[in-house]
mmCIF file of C-alpha atoms in Angstrom:
data_model
loop_
_atom_site.group_PDB
_atom_site.id
_atom_site.type_symbol
_atom_site.label_atom_id
_atom_site.label_comp_id
_atom_site.label_asym_id
_atom_site.label_seq_id
_atom_site.Cartn_x
_atom_site.Cartn_y
_atom_site.Cartn_z
ATOM 1 C CA MET A 106 118.267 0.186 -41.348
ATOM 2 C CA ASP A 107 116.331 -0.008 -38.060
ATOM 3 C CA ASN A 108 112.850 1.519 -37.880
ATOM 4 C CA CYS A 109 112.944 2.762 -41.461
ATOM 5 C CA SER A 110 110.977 5.911 -42.189
ATOM 6 C CA ARG A 111 109.845 7.022 -45.646
ATOM 7 C CA MET A 112 108.293 10.453 -46.161
ATOM 8 C CA TYR A 113 107.578 12.683 -49.153
ATOM 9 C CA TYR A 114 108.097 16.364 -49.812
ATOM 10 C CA GLU A 115 106.675 18.352 -52.717
ATOM 11 C CA THR A 116 109.219 20.840 -54.059
ATOM 12 C CA PRO A 117 108.794 23.439 -56.815
ATOM 13 C CA ILE A 118 110.511 20.923 -59.127
ATOM 14 C CA GLY A 119 108.712 17.729 -58.179
ATOM 15 C CA TRP A 120 108.306 15.250 -55.363
ATOM 16 C CA LEU A 121 111.219 14.044 -53.244
ATOM 17 C CA GLU A 122 111.238 10.749 -51.397
ATOM 18 C CA VAL A 123 113.217 10.898 -48.133
ATOM 19 C CA VAL A 124 114.231 7.639 -46.435
ATOM 20 C CA GLY A 125 116.117 7.158 -43.192
ATOM 21 C CA ASP A 126 115.883 6.124 -39.576
ATOM 22 C CA GLU A 127 116.696 7.572 -36.165
ATOM 23 C CA LYS A 128 120.417 7.609 -37.082
ATOM 24 C CA GLY A 129 120.110 9.705 -40.235
ATOM 25 C CA VAL A 130 118.981 10.028 -43.836
ATOM 26 C CA GLU A 131 119.989 7.468 -46.466
ATOM 27 C CA VAL A 132 117.975 8.500 -49.540
ATOM 28 C CA VAL A 133 116.706 11.767 -51.004
ATOM 29 C CA ARG A 134 115.548 11.230 -54.560
ATOM 30 C CA PHE A 135 113.276 12.814 -57.124
ATOM 31 C CA MET A 136 110.243 10.704 -57.932
ATOM 32 C CA ASP A 137 108.306 10.243 -61.126
ATOM 33 C CA GLU A 138 104.803 11.700 -60.892
ATOM 34 C CA GLU A 139 103.149 8.314 -61.329
ATOM 35 C CA GLU A 140 105.031 6.697 -58.444
ATOM 36 C CA GLU A 141 102.947 5.944 -55.394
ATOM 37 C CA HIS A 142 103.543 8.040 -52.276
ATOM 38 C CA GLN A 143 103.092 5.810 -49.234
ATOM 39 C CA PRO A 144 104.702 7.224 -46.099
ATOM 40 C CA VAL A 145 106.055 4.640 -43.658
ATOM 41 C CA GLY A 146 106.929 5.380 -40.051
ATOM 42 C CA GLU A 147 108.418 8.619 -38.872
ATOM 43 C CA SER A 148 111.907 9.413 -37.673
ATOM 44 C CA GLU A 149 113.289 12.645 -36.325
ATOM 45 C CA ALA A 150 116.091 12.668 -38.923
ATOM 46 C CA VAL A 151 113.682 12.303 -41.862
ATOM 47 C CA ALA A 152 111.300 14.952 -40.481
ATOM 48 C CA GLN A 153 114.272 17.267 -39.867
ATOM 49 C CA CYS A 154 115.495 16.639 -43.419
ATOM 50 C CA ILE A 155 112.140 17.701 -44.859
ATOM 51 C CA THR A 156 112.173 20.852 -42.715
ATOM 52 C CA GLN A 157 115.694 21.697 -43.922
ATOM 53 C CA LEU A 158 114.760 21.004 -47.565
ATOM 54 C CA ASP A 159 111.769 23.335 -47.170
ATOM 55 C CA GLU A 160 114.072 26.048 -45.800
ATOM 56 C CA TYR A 161 116.488 25.450 -48.697
ATOM 57 C CA PHE A 162 113.763 25.869 -51.316
ATOM 58 C CA LYS A 163 112.528 29.031 -49.551
ATOM 59 C CA GLY A 164 116.067 30.445 -49.713
ATOM 60 C CA SER A 165 116.731 30.508 -45.968
ATOM 61 C CA ARG A 166 119.126 27.521 -45.737
ATOM 62 C CA GLN A 167 122.496 27.090 -47.431
ATOM 63 C CA THR A 168 123.918 24.143 -45.504
ATOM 64 C CA PHE A 169 122.312 20.963 -44.244
ATOM 65 C CA THR A 170 123.019 19.670 -40.752
ATOM 66 C CA ILE A 171 121.202 16.344 -40.749
ATOM 67 C CA PRO A 172 123.211 13.146 -40.251
ATOM 68 C CA LEU A 173 123.679 11.120 -43.432
ATOM 69 C CA ILE A 174 123.942 7.356 -43.772
ATOM 70 C CA GLN A 175 126.199 6.391 -46.682
ATOM 71 C CA SER A 176 125.644 2.643 -46.686
ATOM 72 C CA SER A 177 125.243 2.094 -50.419
ATOM 73 C CA GLY A 178 127.758 2.416 -53.225
ATOM 74 C CA THR A 179 131.312 1.295 -53.755
ATOM 75 C CA VAL A 180 134.260 2.682 -51.822
ATOM 76 C CA PHE A 181 135.040 4.874 -54.855
ATOM 77 C CA GLN A 182 131.464 6.192 -55.073
ATOM 78 C CA GLN A 183 131.437 6.996 -51.367
ATOM 79 C CA GLN A 184 134.742 8.843 -51.783
ATOM 80 C CA VAL A 185 133.205 10.933 -54.588
ATOM 81 C CA TRP A 186 130.050 11.624 -52.572
ATOM 82 C CA LYS A 187 132.147 12.806 -49.606
ATOM 83 C CA ALA A 188 134.004 15.172 -51.961
ATOM 84 C CA LEU A 189 130.678 16.517 -53.247
ATOM 85 C CA GLU A 190 129.667 17.439 -49.701
ATOM 86 C CA THR A 191 132.513 19.979 -49.609
ATOM 87 C CA ILE A 192 131.196 22.061 -52.545
ATOM 88 C CA PRO A 193 129.821 25.293 -51.039
ATOM 89 C CA TYR A 194 126.339 26.615 -51.733
ATOM 90 C CA GLY A 195 126.228 28.795 -54.839
ATOM 91 C CA GLU A 196 129.503 27.475 -56.245
ATOM 92 C CA ILE A 197 130.261 24.928 -58.931
ATOM 93 C CA VAL A 198 133.151 22.615 -59.723
ATOM 94 C CA SER A 199 134.008 20.427 -62.696
ATOM 95 C CA TYR A 200 134.281 16.657 -62.778
ATOM 96 C CA LEU A 201 138.042 17.189 -63.150
ATOM 97 C CA ASP A 202 138.062 19.273 -59.944
ATOM 98 C CA ILE A 203 136.465 16.366 -58.081
ATOM 99 C CA ALA A 204 138.949 13.931 -59.657
ATOM 100 C CA GLN A 205 141.831 16.101 -58.443
ATOM 101 C CA LYS A 206 140.275 16.432 -54.996
ATOM 102 C CA ILE A 207 140.151 12.650 -54.562
ATOM 103 C CA GLY A 208 143.624 12.231 -56.079
ATOM 104 C CA ASN A 209 142.614 10.411 -59.246
ATOM 105 C CA GLU A 210 142.695 12.752 -62.257
ATOM 106 C CA LYS A 211 141.977 9.933 -64.706
ATOM 107 C CA ALA A 212 138.660 9.104 -63.040
ATOM 108 C CA VAL A 213 136.607 11.914 -64.601
ATOM 109 C CA ARG A 214 134.144 9.558 -66.343
ATOM 110 C CA ALA A 215 133.854 7.342 -63.284
ATOM 111 C CA ILE A 216 133.076 10.433 -61.219
ATOM 112 C CA GLY A 217 130.222 11.200 -63.603
ATOM 113 C CA GLY A 218 128.952 7.675 -62.996
ATOM 114 C CA ALA A 219 129.234 8.072 -59.220
ATOM 115 C CA ASN A 220 127.357 11.381 -59.453
ATOM 116 C CA SER A 221 124.503 9.704 -61.299
ATOM 117 C CA ARG A 222 124.216 7.133 -58.500
ATOM 118 C CA ASN A 223 124.265 9.655 -55.653
ATOM 119 C CA PRO A 224 121.441 8.463 -53.365
ATOM 120 C CA ILE A 225 121.095 11.758 -51.474
ATOM 121 C CA ALA A 226 120.132 14.443 -53.998
ATOM 122 C CA ILE A 227 120.494 18.142 -53.123
ATOM 123 C CA ILE A 228 122.056 17.485 -49.694
ATOM 124 C CA VAL A 229 125.011 15.743 -51.330
ATOM 125 C CA PRO A 230 125.136 18.430 -54.022
ATOM 126 C CA CYS A 231 125.963 16.618 -57.253
ATOM 127 C CA HIS A 232 123.978 19.368 -59.024
ATOM 128 C CA ARG A 233 126.967 21.670 -58.383
ATOM 129 C CA VAL A 234 129.204 19.677 -60.734
ATOM 130 C CA ILE A 235 129.427 20.842 -64.346
ATOM 131 C CA GLY A 236 131.407 19.898 -67.426
ATOM 132 C CA LYS A 237 134.933 21.169 -68.028
ATOM 133 C CA SER A 238 133.519 23.447 -70.747
ATOM 134 C CA GLY A 239 131.257 25.135 -68.199
ATOM 135 C CA LYS A 240 128.111 23.494 -69.566
ATOM 136 C CA LEU A 241 125.437 21.899 -67.433
ATOM 137 C CA VAL A 242 125.749 18.184 -68.021
ATOM 138 C CA GLY A 243 124.481 14.978 -66.478
ATOM 139 C CA TYR A 244 122.002 15.293 -63.643
ATOM 140 C CA GLU A 245 120.005 12.219 -62.664
ATOM 141 C CA GLY A 246 117.002 14.393 -61.781
ATOM 142 C CA GLY A 247 117.084 16.083 -65.198
ATOM 143 C CA LEU A 248 119.062 19.080 -66.434
ATOM 144 C CA TRP A 249 116.048 21.352 -65.957
ATOM 145 C CA ARG A 250 116.147 20.570 -62.218
ATOM 146 C CA LYS A 251 119.902 21.133 -62.085
ATOM 147 C CA GLU A 252 119.400 24.520 -63.735
ATOM 148 C CA TYR A 253 116.629 25.393 -61.249
ATOM 149 C CA LEU A 254 118.806 24.453 -58.251
ATOM 150 C CA LEU A 255 121.780 26.471 -59.519
ATOM 151 C CA LYS A 256 119.497 29.482 -60.104
ATOM 152 C CA LEU A 257 118.053 29.062 -56.609
ATOM 153 C CA GLU A 258 121.594 29.111 -55.219
ATOM 154 C CA GLY A 259 122.458 32.236 -57.215
ATOM 155 C CA TYR A 260 124.998 30.634 -59.518
ATOM 156 C CA LEU A 261 122.877 31.071 -62.658
ATOM 157 C CA SER A 262 120.708 34.079 -63.339
#
């Protein structure tokens, strides 16, 4: 990544690290409180991402328009992450729904694994995927954050 930029944004549910360059954003991840916050450089895409995340948390943004860089992950993981991007704000799908969408109904467990490795939290909305039973399961940022995000989006009350 050329001219890498790393910035931080404090949300109601913890700090996010946002990494990217002038071409787009490559990482949005929740940080542990004890991790050091050392901004590096500044790119328009990363600054724009933080602005859009702020709007999202204030309830005035439902879709993100920043360019994403999907350079990590396997071909399968990238396929899953692309499918996640199609889940509308305020809606949920099951792991089976994603498996059907990518044409591989037997890949439900692997989809869970790909979700847990999603490098672009919130914007690639893996928090909108729930278990077949309708239960909130498996969110890398913690189920309490998943619940918060789904409440913010109006899915849970």
